[in-house]
Amino acid sequence: MTDLLFYIFSALAILCGLMVVANPFSRNPVTSAMFLVLTIVSLAGLFVLLHAYFIAAVQILVYAGAVMVLFLFVIMLLDIRAEERRRMKLFGIITGLGSVGGLACLLIRTIWNSGVGEGLNPTLEGETRLLGKTLFTQYLLPFEVVSILLLVAMVGVILLSKKELK
Amino acid sequence: MTNIGLEHYLVVSAALFSLGLLGAILRRNLLIVYMSLELMLNAANLALVSFSRFKDRMEDHISGQIMVFFIITVAAAEVAVGLALIVALYRKRASAHTEDLATLKL
């Protein structure tokens, strides 16, 4: 049952990721954003299979909720319908596909042949309590730094979104 | 008994990362380039979570998930700033294509 769920979720994630990048039916960014939501939800399913329940919940809340709403908001704000179809250069497609395909083959063959997971058993049970305890003891300083980062990002976004940029 | 190991998750992660890289290289729409970046970050998150699940030593094994937590937070901040930059660029140039943004002068 878990194996079947793994295959379903990973196939869904890769298919929807392909649809984000190269959708044969529509060049509309809204379609890509919707497929990105599907990818994120199936990745959350994979996180649940890995017993990372808190991370799965955060993934749904932050990515599928906040980030994608931001994306859709900006897509609706910029009116990009007028310049939907442009020809892509054949040379760029061939070289891009070749290099990325080569990189993917290299990565996957290396992972598959190196036997990186041999003898490893799935040990970690996803305890949210343990995660919170570690986050607030061992990783307290990075946590506070991240809050400063969020503040800086907020100030920067407000400054950038003002009408006249100095 | 399950026989899905670490390799399976890492292969899915590598495939997703390659798809994101392909989108970041090939597509010309800035928003879709940004979505491809998100895809690559998510692939890295999947690799980190699977590493933290399959770990032979018992101590310190939650660190992968904490790393993922921080990555998600930083990605949210990055998306906010990047989309604000795209909106500001669009106001200047009335375009969100990388081909039209090839000069340094605003």
mmCIF file of C-alpha atoms in Angstrom:
data_model
loop_
_atom_site.group_PDB
_atom_site.id
_atom_site.type_symbol
_atom_site.label_atom_id
_atom_site.label_comp_id
_atom_site.label_asym_id
_atom_site.label_seq_id
_atom_site.Cartn_x
_atom_site.Cartn_y
_atom_site.Cartn_z
ATOM 1 C CA MET A 1 0.000 0.000 0.000
ATOM 2 C CA THR A 2 2.793 2.416 0.913
ATOM 3 C CA ASP A 3 4.708 1.426 -2.217
ATOM 4 C CA LEU A 4 1.673 2.058 -4.376
ATOM 5 C CA LEU A 5 1.147 5.453 -2.749
ATOM 6 C CA PHE A 6 4.812 6.305 -3.323
ATOM 7 C CA TYR A 7 4.543 5.512 -7.022
ATOM 8 C CA ILE A 8 1.270 7.431 -7.380
ATOM 9 C CA PHE A 9 2.557 10.534 -5.619
ATOM 10 C CA SER A 10 5.937 10.608 -7.362
ATOM 11 C CA ALA A 11 4.407 10.062 -10.811
ATOM 12 C CA LEU A 12 1.933 12.842 -10.082
ATOM 13 C CA ALA A 13 4.708 15.162 -8.898
ATOM 14 C CA ILE A 14 6.905 14.561 -11.942
ATOM 15 C CA LEU A 15 4.011 14.791 -14.423
ATOM 16 C CA CYS A 16 2.734 18.035 -12.921
ATOM 17 C CA GLY A 17 6.290 19.399 -12.754
ATOM 18 C CA LEU A 18 6.590 18.675 -16.467
ATOM 19 C CA MET A 19 3.314 20.494 -17.016
ATOM 20 C CA VAL A 20 4.646 23.519 -15.118
ATOM 21 C CA VAL A 21 7.686 23.727 -17.363
ATOM 22 C CA ALA A 22 6.428 22.599 -20.737
ATOM 23 C CA ASN A 23 2.680 22.519 -21.075
ATOM 24 C CA PRO A 24 1.782 21.482 -24.622
ATOM 25 C CA PHE A 25 -1.769 22.792 -24.394
ATOM 26 C CA SER A 26 -1.430 26.254 -22.954
ATOM 27 C CA ARG A 27 1.262 28.861 -22.442
ATOM 28 C CA ASN A 28 -0.760 30.670 -19.823
ATOM 29 C CA PRO A 29 1.127 31.266 -16.529
ATOM 30 C CA VAL A 30 -2.071 30.565 -14.562
ATOM 31 C CA THR A 31 -2.086 26.986 -15.843
ATOM 32 C CA SER A 32 1.534 26.584 -14.803
ATOM 33 C CA ALA A 33 0.730 27.947 -11.346
ATOM 34 C CA MET A 34 -2.128 25.466 -10.929
ATOM 35 C CA PHE A 35 0.104 22.574 -11.918
ATOM 36 C CA LEU A 36 2.712 23.843 -9.483
ATOM 37 C CA VAL A 37 0.061 23.639 -6.744
ATOM 38 C CA LEU A 38 -0.585 20.012 -7.734
ATOM 39 C CA THR A 39 3.164 19.277 -7.623
ATOM 40 C CA ILE A 40 3.425 20.801 -4.165
ATOM 41 C CA VAL A 41 0.456 18.827 -2.865
ATOM 42 C CA SER A 42 1.866 15.550 -4.168
ATOM 43 C CA LEU A 43 5.223 16.420 -2.591
ATOM 44 C CA ALA A 44 3.375 16.915 0.687
ATOM 45 C CA GLY A 45 1.975 13.420 0.176
ATOM 46 C CA LEU A 46 5.528 12.116 -0.219
ATOM 47 C CA PHE A 47 6.481 13.925 3.016
ATOM 48 C CA VAL A 48 3.654 12.147 4.813
ATOM 49 C CA LEU A 49 4.972 8.836 3.457
ATOM 50 C CA LEU A 50 8.354 9.828 4.935
ATOM 51 C CA HIS A 51 6.653 10.419 8.309
ATOM 52 C CA ALA A 52 7.439 14.146 8.215
ATOM 53 C CA TYR A 53 3.957 15.233 9.192
ATOM 54 C CA PHE A 54 4.799 18.730 10.364
ATOM 55 C CA ILE A 55 6.789 19.494 7.212
ATOM 56 C CA ALA A 56 3.896 18.228 5.082
ATOM 57 C CA ALA A 57 1.477 20.555 6.879
ATOM 58 C CA VAL A 58 3.851 23.498 6.526
ATOM 59 C CA GLN A 59 4.321 22.663 2.860
ATOM 60 C CA ILE A 60 0.578 22.806 2.236
ATOM 61 C CA LEU A 61 0.060 25.926 4.353
ATOM 62 C CA VAL A 62 3.011 28.012 3.180
ATOM 63 C CA TYR A 63 3.548 26.862 -0.393
ATOM 64 C CA ALA A 64 0.111 25.878 -1.634
ATOM 65 C CA GLY A 65 -1.485 28.597 0.458
ATOM 66 C CA ALA A 66 0.608 31.715 0.770
ATOM 67 C CA VAL A 67 3.207 31.464 -1.989
ATOM 68 C CA MET A 68 0.837 30.348 -4.715
ATOM 69 C CA VAL A 69 -1.699 33.013 -3.801
ATOM 70 C CA LEU A 70 1.117 35.534 -4.189
ATOM 71 C CA PHE A 71 2.011 34.069 -7.582
ATOM 72 C CA LEU A 72 -1.578 34.153 -8.817
ATOM 73 C CA PHE A 73 -2.006 37.676 -7.497
ATOM 74 C CA VAL A 74 1.023 38.902 -9.457
ATOM 75 C CA ILE A 75 -0.044 37.011 -12.594
ATOM 76 C CA MET A 76 -3.433 38.683 -12.418
ATOM 77 C CA LEU A 77 -1.792 42.054 -11.687
ATOM 78 C CA LEU A 78 0.465 41.920 -14.743
ATOM 79 C CA ASP A 79 -1.610 41.582 -17.842
ATOM 80 C CA ILE A 80 0.513 39.152 -19.831
ATOM 81 C CA ARG A 81 -2.135 37.860 -22.197
ATOM 82 C CA ALA A 82 -0.918 40.020 -25.069
ATOM 83 C CA GLU A 83 2.470 38.366 -25.313
ATOM 84 C CA GLU A 84 1.591 34.765 -24.770
ATOM 85 C CA ARG A 85 2.993 33.159 -27.846
ATOM 86 C CA ARG A 86 6.541 33.687 -28.901
ATOM 87 C CA ARG A 87 8.649 31.310 -30.836
ATOM 88 C CA MET A 88 11.357 29.585 -28.906
ATOM 89 C CA LYS A 89 14.677 29.188 -30.653
ATOM 90 C CA LEU A 90 15.329 25.648 -31.795
ATOM 91 C CA PHE A 91 19.017 25.919 -30.906
ATOM 92 C CA GLY A 92 18.169 26.916 -27.342
ATOM 93 C CA ILE A 93 15.717 24.043 -26.967
ATOM 94 C CA ILE A 94 18.214 21.475 -28.255
ATOM 95 C CA THR A 95 21.137 22.665 -26.141
ATOM 96 C CA GLY A 96 19.003 23.147 -23.023
ATOM 97 C CA LEU A 97 17.393 19.725 -23.346
ATOM 98 C CA GLY A 98 20.755 18.128 -24.032
ATOM 99 C CA SER A 99 22.571 19.640 -21.094
ATOM 100 C CA VAL A 100 19.764 19.165 -18.584
ATOM 101 C CA GLY A 101 19.100 15.636 -19.840
ATOM 102 C CA GLY A 102 22.771 14.819 -19.456
ATOM 103 C CA LEU A 103 22.808 16.211 -15.943
ATOM 104 C CA ALA A 104 19.676 14.241 -15.035
ATOM 105 C CA CYS A 105 21.124 11.000 -16.423
ATOM 106 C CA LEU A 106 24.339 11.582 -14.503
ATOM 107 C CA LEU A 107 22.519 12.306 -11.228
ATOM 108 C CA ILE A 108 20.114 9.385 -11.472
ATOM 109 C CA ARG A 109 22.753 6.859 -12.537
ATOM 110 C CA THR A 110 25.044 8.007 -9.732
ATOM 111 C CA ILE A 111 22.291 7.730 -7.142
ATOM 112 C CA TRP A 112 21.211 4.337 -8.431
ATOM 113 C CA ASN A 113 24.669 2.799 -8.669
ATOM 114 C CA SER A 114 26.231 4.228 -5.530
ATOM 115 C CA GLY A 115 24.049 2.172 -3.214
ATOM 116 C CA VAL A 116 23.589 5.140 -0.934
ATOM 117 C CA GLY A 117 20.639 3.638 0.901
ATOM 118 C CA GLU A 118 22.012 0.153 1.429
ATOM 119 C CA GLY A 119 21.532 -1.137 4.915
ATOM 120 C CA LEU A 120 19.619 1.930 5.971
ATOM 121 C CA ASN A 121 16.265 1.423 7.564
ATOM 122 C CA PRO A 122 13.585 4.067 7.913
ATOM 123 C CA THR A 123 14.176 4.872 11.547
ATOM 124 C CA LEU A 124 12.845 8.351 12.103
ATOM 125 C CA GLU A 125 9.300 8.663 13.331
ATOM 126 C CA GLY A 126 8.045 12.123 12.601
ATOM 127 C CA GLU A 127 7.663 13.535 16.034
ATOM 128 C CA THR A 128 6.537 17.127 15.915
ATOM 129 C CA ARG A 129 7.388 17.426 19.591
ATOM 130 C CA LEU A 130 11.013 16.472 18.946
ATOM 131 C CA LEU A 131 11.157 18.876 16.016
ATOM 132 C CA GLY A 132 9.881 21.770 18.103
ATOM 133 C CA LYS A 133 12.190 20.965 20.992
ATOM 134 C CA THR A 134 15.233 20.843 18.732
ATOM 135 C CA LEU A 135 14.144 23.983 16.928
ATOM 136 C CA PHE A 136 13.883 25.979 20.133
ATOM 137 C CA THR A 137 17.007 24.686 21.836
ATOM 138 C CA GLN A 138 19.704 23.720 19.368
ATOM 139 C CA TYR A 139 18.562 25.890 16.491
ATOM 140 C CA LEU A 140 17.305 28.905 18.401
ATOM 141 C CA LEU A 141 19.741 31.392 16.864
ATOM 142 C CA PRO A 142 18.942 30.479 13.230
ATOM 143 C CA PHE A 143 15.264 30.679 14.111
ATOM 144 C CA GLU A 144 15.625 34.254 15.348
ATOM 145 C CA VAL A 145 17.795 35.165 12.354
ATOM 146 C CA VAL A 146 15.060 33.872 10.063
ATOM 147 C CA SER A 147 12.566 36.163 11.768
ATOM 148 C CA ILE A 148 14.877 39.116 11.048
ATOM 149 C CA LEU A 149 15.138 37.912 7.443
ATOM 150 C CA LEU A 150 11.348 37.922 7.142
ATOM 151 C CA LEU A 151 11.221 41.454 8.526
ATOM 152 C CA VAL A 152 13.877 42.602 6.043
ATOM 153 C CA ALA A 153 11.987 40.953 3.185
ATOM 154 C CA MET A 154 8.772 42.689 4.260
ATOM 155 C CA VAL A 155 10.432 46.112 4.376
ATOM 156 C CA GLY A 156 12.097 45.495 1.028
ATOM 157 C CA VAL A 157 8.842 44.451 -0.636
ATOM 158 C CA ILE A 158 7.077 47.559 0.653
ATOM 159 C CA LEU A 159 9.909 49.742 -0.605
ATOM 160 C CA LEU A 160 9.967 48.049 -4.002
ATOM 161 C CA SER A 161 6.216 48.229 -4.450
ATOM 162 C CA LYS A 162 5.990 51.956 -3.992
ATOM 163 C CA LYS A 163 4.999 53.862 -7.071
ATOM 164 C CA GLU A 164 8.167 55.807 -7.775
ATOM 165 C CA LEU A 165 11.491 54.075 -7.304
ATOM 166 C CA LYS A 166 14.201 56.473 -6.324
ATOM 167 C CA MET B 1 7.152 -5.091 3.990
ATOM 168 C CA THR B 2 8.060 -2.011 2.087
ATOM 169 C CA ASN B 3 10.995 -1.993 -0.289
ATOM 170 C CA ILE B 4 10.995 1.674 -1.191
ATOM 171 C CA GLY B 5 14.431 2.854 -0.154
ATOM 172 C CA LEU B 6 16.340 6.069 -0.076
ATOM 173 C CA GLU B 7 17.301 5.740 -3.731
ATOM 174 C CA HIS B 8 13.715 5.934 -4.937
ATOM 175 C CA TYR B 9 13.109 9.226 -3.195
ATOM 176 C CA LEU B 10 16.439 10.621 -4.391
ATOM 177 C CA VAL B 11 15.638 9.683 -7.987
ATOM 178 C CA VAL B 12 12.296 11.493 -7.780
ATOM 179 C CA SER B 13 14.106 14.464 -6.286
ATOM 180 C CA ALA B 14 16.713 14.483 -9.055
ATOM 181 C CA ALA B 15 14.004 14.285 -11.717
ATOM 182 C CA LEU B 16 12.109 17.207 -10.203
ATOM 183 C CA PHE B 17 15.322 19.224 -9.916
ATOM 184 C CA SER B 18 16.126 18.592 -13.573
ATOM 185 C CA LEU B 19 12.646 19.675 -14.603
ATOM 186 C CA GLY B 20 13.051 22.895 -12.643
ATOM 187 C CA LEU B 21 16.461 23.533 -14.178
ATOM 188 C CA LEU B 22 15.012 22.912 -17.645
ATOM 189 C CA GLY B 23 12.284 25.450 -16.993
ATOM 190 C CA ALA B 24 14.724 28.009 -15.646
ATOM 191 C CA ILE B 25 16.874 27.616 -18.760
ATOM 192 C CA LEU B 26 14.262 27.296 -21.485
ATOM 193 C CA ARG B 27 11.289 29.419 -20.533
ATOM 194 C CA ARG B 28 11.347 33.137 -21.235
ATOM 195 C CA ASN B 29 8.510 34.238 -18.973
ATOM 196 C CA LEU B 30 9.927 35.570 -15.703
ATOM 197 C CA LEU B 31 7.028 34.192 -13.644
ATOM 198 C CA ILE B 32 7.507 30.697 -15.017
ATOM 199 C CA VAL B 33 11.252 30.955 -14.383
ATOM 200 C CA TYR B 34 10.335 31.748 -10.787
ATOM 201 C CA MET B 35 8.011 28.761 -10.582
ATOM 202 C CA SER B 36 10.842 26.586 -11.875
ATOM 203 C CA LEU B 37 13.054 27.899 -9.091
ATOM 204 C CA GLU B 38 10.366 26.877 -6.606
ATOM 205 C CA LEU B 39 10.325 23.436 -8.185
ATOM 206 C CA MET B 40 14.087 23.107 -7.665
ATOM 207 C CA LEU B 41 13.799 24.183 -4.026
ATOM 208 C CA ASN B 42 11.065 21.616 -3.487
ATOM 209 C CA ALA B 43 13.234 18.901 -4.998
ATOM 210 C CA ALA B 44 15.997 19.774 -2.544
ATOM 211 C CA ASN B 45 13.460 19.660 0.283
ATOM 212 C CA LEU B 46 12.384 16.164 -0.747
ATOM 213 C CA ALA B 47 16.004 14.991 -0.723
ATOM 214 C CA LEU B 48 16.587 16.492 2.741
ATOM 215 C CA VAL B 49 13.448 14.954 4.247
ATOM 216 C CA SER B 50 14.282 11.539 2.860
ATOM 217 C CA PHE B 51 17.846 11.788 4.179
ATOM 218 C CA SER B 52 16.490 12.614 7.615
ATOM 219 C CA ARG B 53 14.154 9.597 7.504
ATOM 220 C CA PHE B 54 16.789 7.136 6.363
ATOM 221 C CA LYS B 55 19.638 7.680 8.756
ATOM 222 C CA ASP B 56 21.604 4.996 10.492
ATOM 223 C CA ARG B 57 22.614 6.874 13.607
ATOM 224 C CA MET B 58 19.836 7.703 15.975
ATOM 225 C CA GLU B 59 21.106 10.984 17.396
ATOM 226 C CA ASP B 60 20.621 14.280 15.606
ATOM 227 C CA HIS B 61 18.348 12.808 12.980
ATOM 228 C CA ILE B 62 15.713 15.553 12.994
ATOM 229 C CA SER B 63 18.150 18.119 11.535
ATOM 230 C CA GLY B 64 17.080 17.458 7.958
ATOM 231 C CA GLN B 65 13.506 18.432 8.723
ATOM 232 C CA ILE B 66 14.670 21.570 10.521
ATOM 233 C CA MET B 67 16.725 22.487 7.467
ATOM 234 C CA VAL B 68 13.601 22.018 5.327
ATOM 235 C CA PHE B 69 11.660 24.251 7.694
ATOM 236 C CA PHE B 70 14.223 27.023 7.226
ATOM 237 C CA ILE B 71 14.310 26.515 3.456
ATOM 238 C CA ILE B 72 10.532 26.901 3.252
ATOM 239 C CA THR B 73 10.708 30.131 5.275
ATOM 240 C CA VAL B 74 13.523 31.573 3.172
ATOM 241 C CA ALA B 75 11.728 30.543 -0.029
ATOM 242 C CA ALA B 76 8.606 32.412 1.072
ATOM 243 C CA ALA B 77 10.653 35.575 1.702
ATOM 244 C CA GLU B 78 12.474 35.114 -1.598
ATOM 245 C CA VAL B 79 9.232 34.750 -3.535
ATOM 246 C CA ALA B 80 7.842 37.920 -1.980
ATOM 247 C CA VAL B 81 10.923 39.967 -2.852
ATOM 248 C CA GLY B 82 11.265 38.465 -6.318
ATOM 249 C CA LEU B 83 7.654 39.064 -7.244
ATOM 250 C CA ALA B 84 7.940 42.664 -6.018
ATOM 251 C CA LEU B 85 10.989 43.035 -8.275
ATOM 252 C CA ILE B 86 9.057 41.590 -11.211
ATOM 253 C CA VAL B 87 6.200 44.020 -10.603
ATOM 254 C CA ALA B 88 8.637 46.957 -10.418
ATOM 255 C CA LEU B 89 10.320 45.812 -13.642
ATOM 256 C CA TYR B 90 6.952 45.450 -15.318
ATOM 257 C CA ARG B 91 6.090 49.011 -14.389
ATOM 258 C CA LYS B 92 9.309 50.225 -16.033
ATOM 259 C CA ARG B 93 9.337 48.038 -19.121
ATOM 260 C CA ALA B 94 5.763 46.763 -19.556
ATOM 261 C CA SER B 95 7.155 43.287 -20.138
ATOM 262 C CA ALA B 96 7.946 40.217 -18.112
ATOM 263 C CA HIS B 97 10.075 38.391 -20.642
ATOM 264 C CA THR B 98 13.761 37.831 -20.160
ATOM 265 C CA GLU B 99 14.504 38.788 -23.779
ATOM 266 C CA ASP B 100 13.217 42.300 -23.182
ATOM 267 C CA LEU B 101 15.269 42.740 -20.025
ATOM 268 C CA ALA B 102 18.663 42.205 -21.588
ATOM 269 C CA THR B 103 20.148 45.645 -20.976
ATOM 270 C CA LEU B 104 21.595 46.884 -17.724
ATOM 271 C CA LYS B 105 20.128 50.381 -17.936
ATOM 272 C CA LEU B 106 16.642 50.786 -16.562
#
